[in-house]
PDB file of C-alpha atoms in Angstrom:
ATOM      1  CA  MET A   1     211.309   0.541  -9.481  1.00  0.00           C
ATOM      2  CA  ARG A   2     207.984  -1.047  -8.941  1.00  0.00           C
ATOM      3  CA  ARG A   3     207.164  -0.552  -5.101  1.00  0.00           C
ATOM      4  CA  GLU A   4     206.641  -4.387  -3.533  1.00  0.00           C
ATOM      5  CA  THR A   5     203.098  -4.638  -2.137  1.00  0.00           C
ATOM      6  CA  GLY A   6     203.611  -7.930  -0.406  1.00  0.00           C
ATOM      7  CA  LEU A   7     200.056  -8.677  -2.295  1.00  0.00           C
ATOM      8  CA  PRO A   8     199.642 -11.496  -4.902  1.00  0.00           C
ATOM      9  CA  ASP A   9     200.848 -10.216  -8.757  1.00  0.00           C
ATOM     10  CA  THR A  10     196.896 -10.630  -9.999  1.00  0.00           C
ATOM     11  CA  TRP A  11     195.849  -8.378  -6.957  1.00  0.00           C
ATOM     12  CA  ARG A  12     197.683  -4.886  -7.851  1.00  0.00           C
ATOM     13  CA  ASP A  13     195.695  -4.184 -10.690  1.00  0.00           C
ATOM     14  CA  GLU A  14     192.690  -3.016  -8.655  1.00  0.00           C
ATOM     15  CA  GLU A  15     192.261  -2.632  -4.860  1.00  0.00           C
ATOM     16  CA  ALA A  16     192.929  -5.543  -2.935  1.00  0.00           C
ATOM     17  CA  PRO A  17     189.884  -6.951  -1.403  1.00  0.00           C
ATOM     18  CA  ARG A  18     192.362  -7.581   1.687  1.00  0.00           C
ATOM     19  CA  GLU A  19     193.125  -4.228   2.322  1.00  0.00           C
ATOM     20  CA  ARG A  20     189.641  -2.781   1.856  1.00  0.00           C
ATOM     21  CA  LEU A  21     188.716  -5.672   4.174  1.00  0.00           C
ATOM     22  CA  LEU A  22     191.250  -4.140   6.746  1.00  0.00           C
ATOM     23  CA  ALA A  23     190.368  -0.893   6.334  1.00  0.00           C
ATOM     24  CA  ARG A  24     186.388  -0.819   5.649  1.00  0.00           C
ATOM     25  CA  GLY A  25     185.795  -4.043   7.459  1.00  0.00           C
ATOM     26  CA  ALA A  26     184.253  -6.880   5.910  1.00  0.00           C
ATOM     27  CA  GLN A  27     180.147  -5.854   5.371  1.00  0.00           C
ATOM     28  CA  ALA A  28     182.258  -3.138   2.540  1.00  0.00           C
ATOM     29  CA  LEU A  29     183.101  -5.808   0.345  1.00  0.00           C
ATOM     30  CA  ARG A  30     181.063  -7.520  -2.354  1.00  0.00           C
ATOM     31  CA  ASN A  31     180.054 -11.054  -2.721  1.00  0.00           C
ATOM     32  CA  ASP A  32     183.186 -11.349  -5.148  1.00  0.00           C
ATOM     33  CA  GLU A  33     185.486  -9.666  -3.507  1.00  0.00           C
ATOM     34  CA  LEU A  34     184.701 -11.827  -0.090  1.00  0.00           C
ATOM     35  CA  LEU A  35     184.910 -14.983  -2.610  1.00  0.00           C
ATOM     36  CA  ALA A  36     187.992 -13.754  -3.563  1.00  0.00           C
ATOM     37  CA  ILE A  37     189.804 -13.688  -0.092  1.00  0.00           C
ATOM     38  CA  ILE A  38     188.934 -17.154   0.193  1.00  0.00           C
ATOM     39  CA  PHE A  39     190.379 -18.208  -2.860  1.00  0.00           C
ATOM     40  CA  GLN A  40     193.711 -15.843  -1.962  1.00  0.00           C
ATOM     41  CA  THR A  41     194.812 -16.032  -5.984  1.00  0.00           C
ATOM     42  CA  GLY A  42     193.648 -16.472  -9.348  1.00  0.00           C
ATOM     43  CA  THR A  43     195.767 -18.115 -12.212  1.00  0.00           C
ATOM     44  CA  ARG A  44     197.980 -16.796 -14.593  1.00  0.00           C
ATOM     45  CA  GLN A  45     195.404 -15.461 -17.494  1.00  0.00           C
ATOM     46  CA  THR A  46     192.444 -14.596 -14.474  1.00  0.00           C
ATOM     47  CA  PRO A  47     192.722 -12.037 -11.575  1.00  0.00           C
ATOM     48  CA  VAL A  48     191.339 -13.261  -8.088  1.00  0.00           C
ATOM     49  CA  VAL A  49     188.602 -11.364  -8.082  1.00  0.00           C
ATOM     50  CA  GLU A  50     187.195 -11.950 -12.060  1.00  0.00           C
ATOM     51  CA  LEU A  51     187.423 -15.957 -11.065  1.00  0.00           C
ATOM     52  CA  ALA A  52     185.568 -15.506  -7.590  1.00  0.00           C
ATOM     53  CA  ARG A  53     182.733 -13.368  -9.968  1.00  0.00           C
ATOM     54  CA  ARG A  54     182.912 -15.833 -12.703  1.00  0.00           C
ATOM     55  CA  VAL A  55     182.544 -18.661 -10.561  1.00  0.00           C
ATOM     56  CA  LEU A  56     179.171 -16.685  -8.916  1.00  0.00           C
ATOM     57  CA  ASP A  57     177.769 -16.175 -12.428  1.00  0.00           C
ATOM     58  CA  HIS A  58     177.736 -19.867 -13.263  1.00  0.00           C
ATOM     59  CA  VAL A  59     175.612 -20.722  -9.831  1.00  0.00           C
ATOM     60  CA  ASP A  60     173.722 -18.009 -10.667  1.00  0.00           C
ATOM     61  CA  GLY A  61     174.567 -16.051  -7.036  1.00  0.00           C
ATOM     62  CA  LEU A  62     175.704 -16.000  -3.775  1.00  0.00           C
ATOM     63  CA  TYR A  63     173.095 -18.851  -2.544  1.00  0.00           C
ATOM     64  CA  GLY A  64     173.338 -21.207  -5.810  1.00  0.00           C
ATOM     65  CA  LEU A  65     176.646 -21.659  -3.793  1.00  0.00           C
ATOM     66  CA  LEU A  66     174.147 -23.552  -1.452  1.00  0.00           C
ATOM     67  CA  ASP A  67     173.201 -26.302  -3.289  1.00  0.00           C
ATOM     68  CA  THR A  68     176.171 -26.751  -5.627  1.00  0.00           C
ATOM     69  CA  GLN A  69     178.116 -29.733  -5.064  1.00  0.00           C
ATOM     70  CA  VAL A  70     182.495 -29.675  -5.517  1.00  0.00           C
ATOM     71  CA  GLU A  71     182.110 -31.465  -8.763  1.00  0.00           C
ATOM     72  CA  GLU A  72     180.402 -29.174 -10.132  1.00  0.00           C
ATOM     73  CA  LEU A  73     182.662 -26.863  -9.140  1.00  0.00           C
ATOM     74  CA  MET A  74     185.713 -27.946 -10.125  1.00  0.00           C
ATOM     75  CA  ALA A  75     183.756 -28.299 -14.025  1.00  0.00           C
ATOM     76  CA  ILE A  76     184.522 -24.181 -14.077  1.00  0.00           C
ATOM     77  CA  PRO A  77     187.597 -22.787 -15.478  1.00  0.00           C
ATOM     78  CA  GLY A  78     190.288 -22.081 -13.073  1.00  0.00           C
ATOM     79  CA  ILE A  79     189.002 -23.535  -9.859  1.00  0.00           C
ATOM     80  CA  GLY A  80     190.306 -26.930  -8.947  1.00  0.00           C
ATOM     81  CA  ARG A  81     190.222 -29.028  -6.058  1.00  0.00           C
ATOM     82  CA  ALA A  82     191.970 -27.033  -3.489  1.00  0.00           C
ATOM     83  CA  LYS A  83     189.316 -24.039  -4.691  1.00  0.00           C
ATOM     84  CA  ALA A  84     186.380 -26.171  -4.716  1.00  0.00           C
ATOM     85  CA  LEU A  85     186.963 -27.366  -1.392  1.00  0.00           C
ATOM     86  CA  GLN A  86     187.694 -23.955   0.307  1.00  0.00           C
ATOM     87  CA  ILE A  87     184.440 -22.628  -1.433  1.00  0.00           C
ATOM     88  CA  ALA A  88     182.928 -26.094   0.293  1.00  0.00           C
ATOM     89  CA  ALA A  89     184.090 -25.293   3.658  1.00  0.00           C
ATOM     90  CA  ALA A  90     183.025 -21.519   3.758  1.00  0.00           C
ATOM     91  CA  VAL A  91     179.614 -22.845   2.344  1.00  0.00           C
ATOM     92  CA  GLU A  92     179.281 -25.435   5.451  1.00  0.00           C
ATOM     93  CA  LEU A  93     180.879 -22.495   8.112  1.00  0.00           C
ATOM     94  CA  GLY A  94     177.213 -20.545   6.868  1.00  0.00           C
ATOM     95  CA  ARG A  95     175.052 -23.609   7.472  1.00  0.00           C
ATOM     96  CA  ARG A  96     176.478 -24.205  11.096  1.00  0.00           C
ATOM     97  CA  ILE A  97     176.556 -20.485  12.186  1.00  0.00           C
ATOM     98  CA  VAL A  98     172.770 -19.931  10.837  1.00  0.00           C
ATOM     99  CA  ARG A  99     171.332 -23.576  12.438  1.00  0.00           C
ATOM    100  CA  GLY A 100     173.152 -23.002  15.542  1.00  0.00           C
ATOM    101  CA  PRO A 101     171.738 -25.791  18.336  1.00  0.00           C
ATOM    102  CA  ALA A 102     168.792 -24.242  20.189  1.00  0.00           C
ATOM    103  CA  ARG A 103     170.134 -25.082  23.228  1.00  0.00           C
ATOM    104  CA  ALA A 104     173.091 -23.121  22.724  1.00  0.00           C
ATOM    105  CA  ARG A 105     171.150 -19.914  22.237  1.00  0.00           C
ATOM    106  CA  LEU A 106     170.827 -17.490  25.640  1.00  0.00           C
ATOM    107  CA  GLN A 107     167.392 -16.949  26.864  1.00  0.00           C
ATOM    108  CA  ILE A 108     167.179 -13.450  28.590  1.00  0.00           C
ATOM    109  CA  ARG A 109     164.531 -13.065  31.403  1.00  0.00           C
ATOM    110  CA  CYS A 110     166.144  -9.763  32.749  1.00  0.00           C
ATOM    111  CA  ALA A 111     168.190  -7.116  33.007  1.00  0.00           C
ATOM    112  CA  GLU A 112     171.236  -9.172  34.331  1.00  0.00           C
ATOM    113  CA  ASP A 113     171.116 -11.529  31.492  1.00  0.00           C
ATOM    114  CA  ALA A 114     171.866  -9.380  29.084  1.00  0.00           C
ATOM    115  CA  ALA A 115     174.244  -7.374  30.982  1.00  0.00           C
ATOM    116  CA  GLU A 116     176.172 -10.677  32.051  1.00  0.00           C
ATOM    117  CA  TYR A 117     176.151 -12.152  28.616  1.00  0.00           C
ATOM    118  CA  VAL A 118     178.328  -8.638  27.268  1.00  0.00           C
ATOM    119  CA  MET A 119     179.729  -7.282  30.391  1.00  0.00           C
ATOM    120  CA  ASP A 120     183.507  -8.879  29.422  1.00  0.00           C
ATOM    121  CA  ARG A 121     183.390  -7.973  26.166  1.00  0.00           C
ATOM    122  CA  LEU A 122     182.100  -4.204  26.732  1.00  0.00           C
ATOM    123  CA  ARG A 123     183.506  -2.832  30.330  1.00  0.00           C
ATOM    124  CA  HIS A 124     187.069  -2.414  29.163  1.00  0.00           C
ATOM    125  CA  LEU A 125     186.556  -1.045  25.888  1.00  0.00           C
ATOM    126  CA  LYS A 126     188.183   2.660  24.793  1.00  0.00           C
ATOM    127  CA  LYS A 127     185.205   3.809  22.670  1.00  0.00           C
ATOM    128  CA  GLU A 128     181.625   3.783  22.800  1.00  0.00           C
ATOM    129  CA  HIS A 129     180.295   0.471  20.996  1.00  0.00           C
ATOM    130  CA  PHE A 130     176.454  -0.214  20.713  1.00  0.00           C
ATOM    131  CA  MET A 131     175.470  -3.201  20.509  1.00  0.00           C
ATOM    132  CA  VAL A 132     172.298  -5.369  19.327  1.00  0.00           C
ATOM    133  CA  LEU A 133     170.780  -8.374  20.510  1.00  0.00           C
ATOM    134  CA  HIS A 134     167.804 -10.011  18.116  1.00  0.00           C
ATOM    135  CA  LEU A 135     165.821 -11.979  19.938  1.00  0.00           C
ATOM    136  CA  ASP A 136     163.386 -14.789  19.088  1.00  0.00           C
ATOM    137  CA  THR A 137     159.523 -14.752  20.728  1.00  0.00           C
ATOM    138  CA  LYS A 138     160.959 -16.570  23.339  1.00  0.00           C
ATOM    139  CA  HIS A 139     163.436 -14.087  24.015  1.00  0.00           C
ATOM    140  CA  CYS A 140     166.183 -16.116  23.113  1.00  0.00           C
ATOM    141  CA  VAL A 141     169.258 -14.608  21.211  1.00  0.00           C
ATOM    142  CA  ILE A 142     169.910 -15.455  17.529  1.00  0.00           C
ATOM    143  CA  GLY A 143     171.524 -12.892  16.685  1.00  0.00           C
ATOM    144  CA  GLU A 144     174.198 -10.232  17.288  1.00  0.00           C
ATOM    145  CA  GLU A 145     175.612  -7.319  15.525  1.00  0.00           C
ATOM    146  CA  VAL A 146     177.307  -3.971  16.612  1.00  0.00           C
ATOM    147  CA  VAL A 147     176.121  -1.037  14.959  1.00  0.00           C
ATOM    148  CA  SER A 148     177.818   1.815  15.922  1.00  0.00           C
ATOM    149  CA  ILE A 149     181.295   2.585  17.438  1.00  0.00           C
ATOM    150  CA  GLY A 150     181.590   6.118  18.614  1.00  0.00           C
ATOM    151  CA  SER A 151     184.036   7.941  20.669  1.00  0.00           C
ATOM    152  CA  LEU A 152     185.209   8.238  24.069  1.00  0.00           C
ATOM    153  CA  ASP A 153     182.276  10.123  24.980  1.00  0.00           C
ATOM    154  CA  ALA A 154     179.686   9.892  22.110  1.00  0.00           C
ATOM    155  CA  SER A 155     177.580   6.634  19.835  1.00  0.00           C
ATOM    156  CA  ILE A 156     175.836   7.896  17.488  1.00  0.00           C
ATOM    157  CA  VAL A 157     172.880   5.672  16.504  1.00  0.00           C
ATOM    158  CA  HIS A 158     170.024   5.912  13.855  1.00  0.00           C
ATOM    159  CA  PRO A 159     166.988   3.609  14.180  1.00  0.00           C
ATOM    160  CA  ARG A 160     167.644   1.822  10.355  1.00  0.00           C
ATOM    161  CA  GLU A 161     170.688   0.667  11.666  1.00  0.00           C
ATOM    162  CA  ILE A 162     169.199  -1.199  14.691  1.00  0.00           C
ATOM    163  CA  PHE A 163     165.815  -2.386  13.003  1.00  0.00           C
ATOM    164  CA  LYS A 164     167.049  -3.683   9.582  1.00  0.00           C
ATOM    165  CA  PRO A 165     169.283  -6.190  10.803  1.00  0.00           C
ATOM    166  CA  ALA A 166     166.269  -7.177  12.965  1.00  0.00           C
ATOM    167  CA  VAL A 167     163.382  -7.591  10.055  1.00  0.00           C
ATOM    168  CA  LYS A 168     166.476 -10.002   7.854  1.00  0.00           C
ATOM    169  CA  ARG A 169     166.582 -12.033  11.199  1.00  0.00           C
ATOM    170  CA  SER A 170     162.683 -11.999  11.701  1.00  0.00           C
ATOM    171  CA  ALA A 171     163.676 -10.731  15.248  1.00  0.00           C
ATOM    172  CA  SER A 172     160.377 -10.474  17.657  1.00  0.00           C
ATOM    173  CA  ALA A 173     161.995  -7.983  19.921  1.00  0.00           C
ATOM    174  CA  VAL A 174     165.685  -6.316  20.442  1.00  0.00           C
ATOM    175  CA  LEU A 175     167.920  -5.377  23.342  1.00  0.00           C
ATOM    176  CA  CYS A 176     170.475  -1.968  23.227  1.00  0.00           C
ATOM    177  CA  LEU A 177     173.270  -2.450  25.036  1.00  0.00           C
ATOM    178  CA  HIS A 178     176.386   0.265  24.799  1.00  0.00           C
ATOM    179  CA  ASN A 179     179.170   1.156  26.950  1.00  0.00           C
ATOM    180  CA  HIS A 180     180.829   3.944  29.070  1.00  0.00           C
ATOM    181  CA  PRO A 181     184.570   4.055  28.676  1.00  0.00           C
ATOM    182  CA  SER A 182     184.442   5.960  31.853  1.00  0.00           C
ATOM    183  CA  GLY A 183     183.266   2.743  33.701  1.00  0.00           C
ATOM    184  CA  ASP A 184     180.527   4.591  35.296  1.00  0.00           C
ATOM    185  CA  PRO A 185     176.947   3.103  33.793  1.00  0.00           C
ATOM    186  CA  THR A 186     174.912   6.590  34.520  1.00  0.00           C
ATOM    187  CA  PRO A 187     172.791   7.188  31.318  1.00  0.00           C
ATOM    188  CA  SER A 188     173.317  10.537  29.748  1.00  0.00           C
ATOM    189  CA  PRO A 189     170.678  12.671  28.161  1.00  0.00           C
ATOM    190  CA  GLU A 190     171.939  11.036  24.942  1.00  0.00           C
ATOM    191  CA  ASP A 191     170.947   8.091  26.027  1.00  0.00           C
ATOM    192  CA  ILE A 192     167.551   9.020  26.897  1.00  0.00           C
ATOM    193  CA  ALA A 193     166.946  10.294  23.593  1.00  0.00           C
ATOM    194  CA  VAL A 194     167.998   7.617  21.701  1.00  0.00           C
ATOM    195  CA  THR A 195     165.752   4.864  23.944  1.00  0.00           C
ATOM    196  CA  ARG A 196     162.589   6.513  23.645  1.00  0.00           C
ATOM    197  CA  ARG A 197     163.650   7.411  19.438  1.00  0.00           C
ATOM    198  CA  LEU A 198     164.237   3.271  19.083  1.00  0.00           C
ATOM    199  CA  CYS A 199     160.904   2.627  21.551  1.00  0.00           C
ATOM    200  CA  GLN A 200     159.114   5.017  19.656  1.00  0.00           C
ATOM    201  CA  ALA A 201     160.383   3.466  15.720  1.00  0.00           C
ATOM    202  CA  GLY A 202     160.147  -0.416  17.703  1.00  0.00           C
ATOM    203  CA  ALA A 203     156.333   0.728  17.794  1.00  0.00           C
ATOM    204  CA  LEU A 204     156.330   1.621  14.612  1.00  0.00           C
ATOM    205  CA  LEU A 205     157.916  -1.557  13.100  1.00  0.00           C
ATOM    206  CA  GLY A 206     156.128  -4.188  16.054  1.00  0.00           C
ATOM    207  CA  ILE A 207     160.017  -5.012  17.570  1.00  0.00           C
ATOM    208  CA  ASP A 208     159.739  -4.467  20.613  1.00  0.00           C
ATOM    209  CA  VAL A 209     162.778  -2.554  22.174  1.00  0.00           C
ATOM    210  CA  LEU A 210     162.766  -4.898  25.477  1.00  0.00           C
ATOM    211  CA  ASP A 211     165.370  -2.426  26.977  1.00  0.00           C
ATOM    212  CA  HIS A 212     168.783  -0.401  26.780  1.00  0.00           C
ATOM    213  CA  ILE A 213     171.463  -1.178  28.864  1.00  0.00           C
ATOM    214  CA  VAL A 214     174.283   0.988  29.322  1.00  0.00           C
ATOM    215  CA  VAL A 215     177.599  -0.807  30.898  1.00  0.00           C
ATOM    216  CA  GLY A 216     180.063   0.344  33.218  1.00  0.00           C
ATOM    217  CA  ASP A 217     182.836  -0.857  34.684  1.00  0.00           C
ATOM    218  CA  GLY A 218     180.957  -4.387  36.396  1.00  0.00           C
ATOM    219  CA  ARG A 219     178.312  -2.528  36.338  1.00  0.00           C
ATOM    220  CA  PHE A 220     175.222  -1.673  34.521  1.00  0.00           C
ATOM    221  CA  VAL A 221     172.132   0.296  34.705  1.00  0.00           C
ATOM    222  CA  SER A 222     168.875  -0.204  32.513  1.00  0.00           C
ATOM    223  CA  LEU A 223     167.268   2.210  31.038  1.00  0.00           C
ATOM    224  CA  ARG A 224     163.764   0.686  31.169  1.00  0.00           C
ATOM    225  CA  ALA A 225     164.188   0.382  34.843  1.00  0.00           C
ATOM    226  CA  LEU A 226     164.454   3.985  35.064  1.00  0.00           C
ATOM    227  CA  GLY A 227     160.634   4.309  33.095  1.00  0.00           C
ATOM    228  CA  TYR A 228     162.543   5.099  29.833  1.00  0.00           C
ATOM    229  CA  CYS A 229     161.270   1.969  27.734  1.00  0.00           C
ATOM    230  CA  GLU A 230     157.419   1.840  29.076  1.00  0.00           C
ATOM    231  CA  SER A 231     155.726   1.702  25.636  1.00  0.00           C
ATOM    232  CA  THR A 232     156.934  -1.723  25.381  1.00  0.00           C
ATOM    233  CA  PRO A 233     156.556  -5.379  27.268  1.00  0.00           C
ATOM    234  CA  HIS A 234     159.216  -5.983  29.979  1.00  0.00           C
ATOM    235  CA  ALA A 235     161.929  -8.919  29.153  1.00  0.00           C
ATOM    236  CA  GLY A 236     160.703 -12.291  30.864  1.00  0.00           C
TER     237      GLY A 236
END
């Protein structure tokens, strides 16, 4: 007897992208797998991942979707009106995220600004989350990323995880934050060691580490204020 998976038939002959996304996160999926999730189903002749791969090959890769019209997509075998519109909508959402209005960007003028920005998201988490804010030359937030989720008492962070996304976004500076699930924001020796390491790496790359803020339950501590970010200029 065939086990019922709850997935479309066209996905059962390989590891389902949706299952991998749930288990490992969207960043673990290839471009064709992400596009397959948008499509949801393939055709009788073509599995959904193969159909997504066919589309990307036709437009010469992911960035080719930016300049491809709905009518061109519909000319691809297996891509009807519905799937072409799904692609167009997804691409436009991406465009709007990237070009988000400058007036909506938060400017970080002090540690309080950064702590307030993330406090409600971090203060009640049961595991340590290490977050990085990417900032432009005026210290406005141009991006953010959670780079590490640790245990209740530890968060391991490597400089390459911090600076690789910052370089891609052409960030002038970064500001690091993480929570203490205990509610007590007092920095640990590990927090201090990570801060010093990141400041040294940032100095080599020419990307300022403006601060490392530890968030507790309604409280925070700035490691810059404690003197552990002396190698980089102060935010604001």
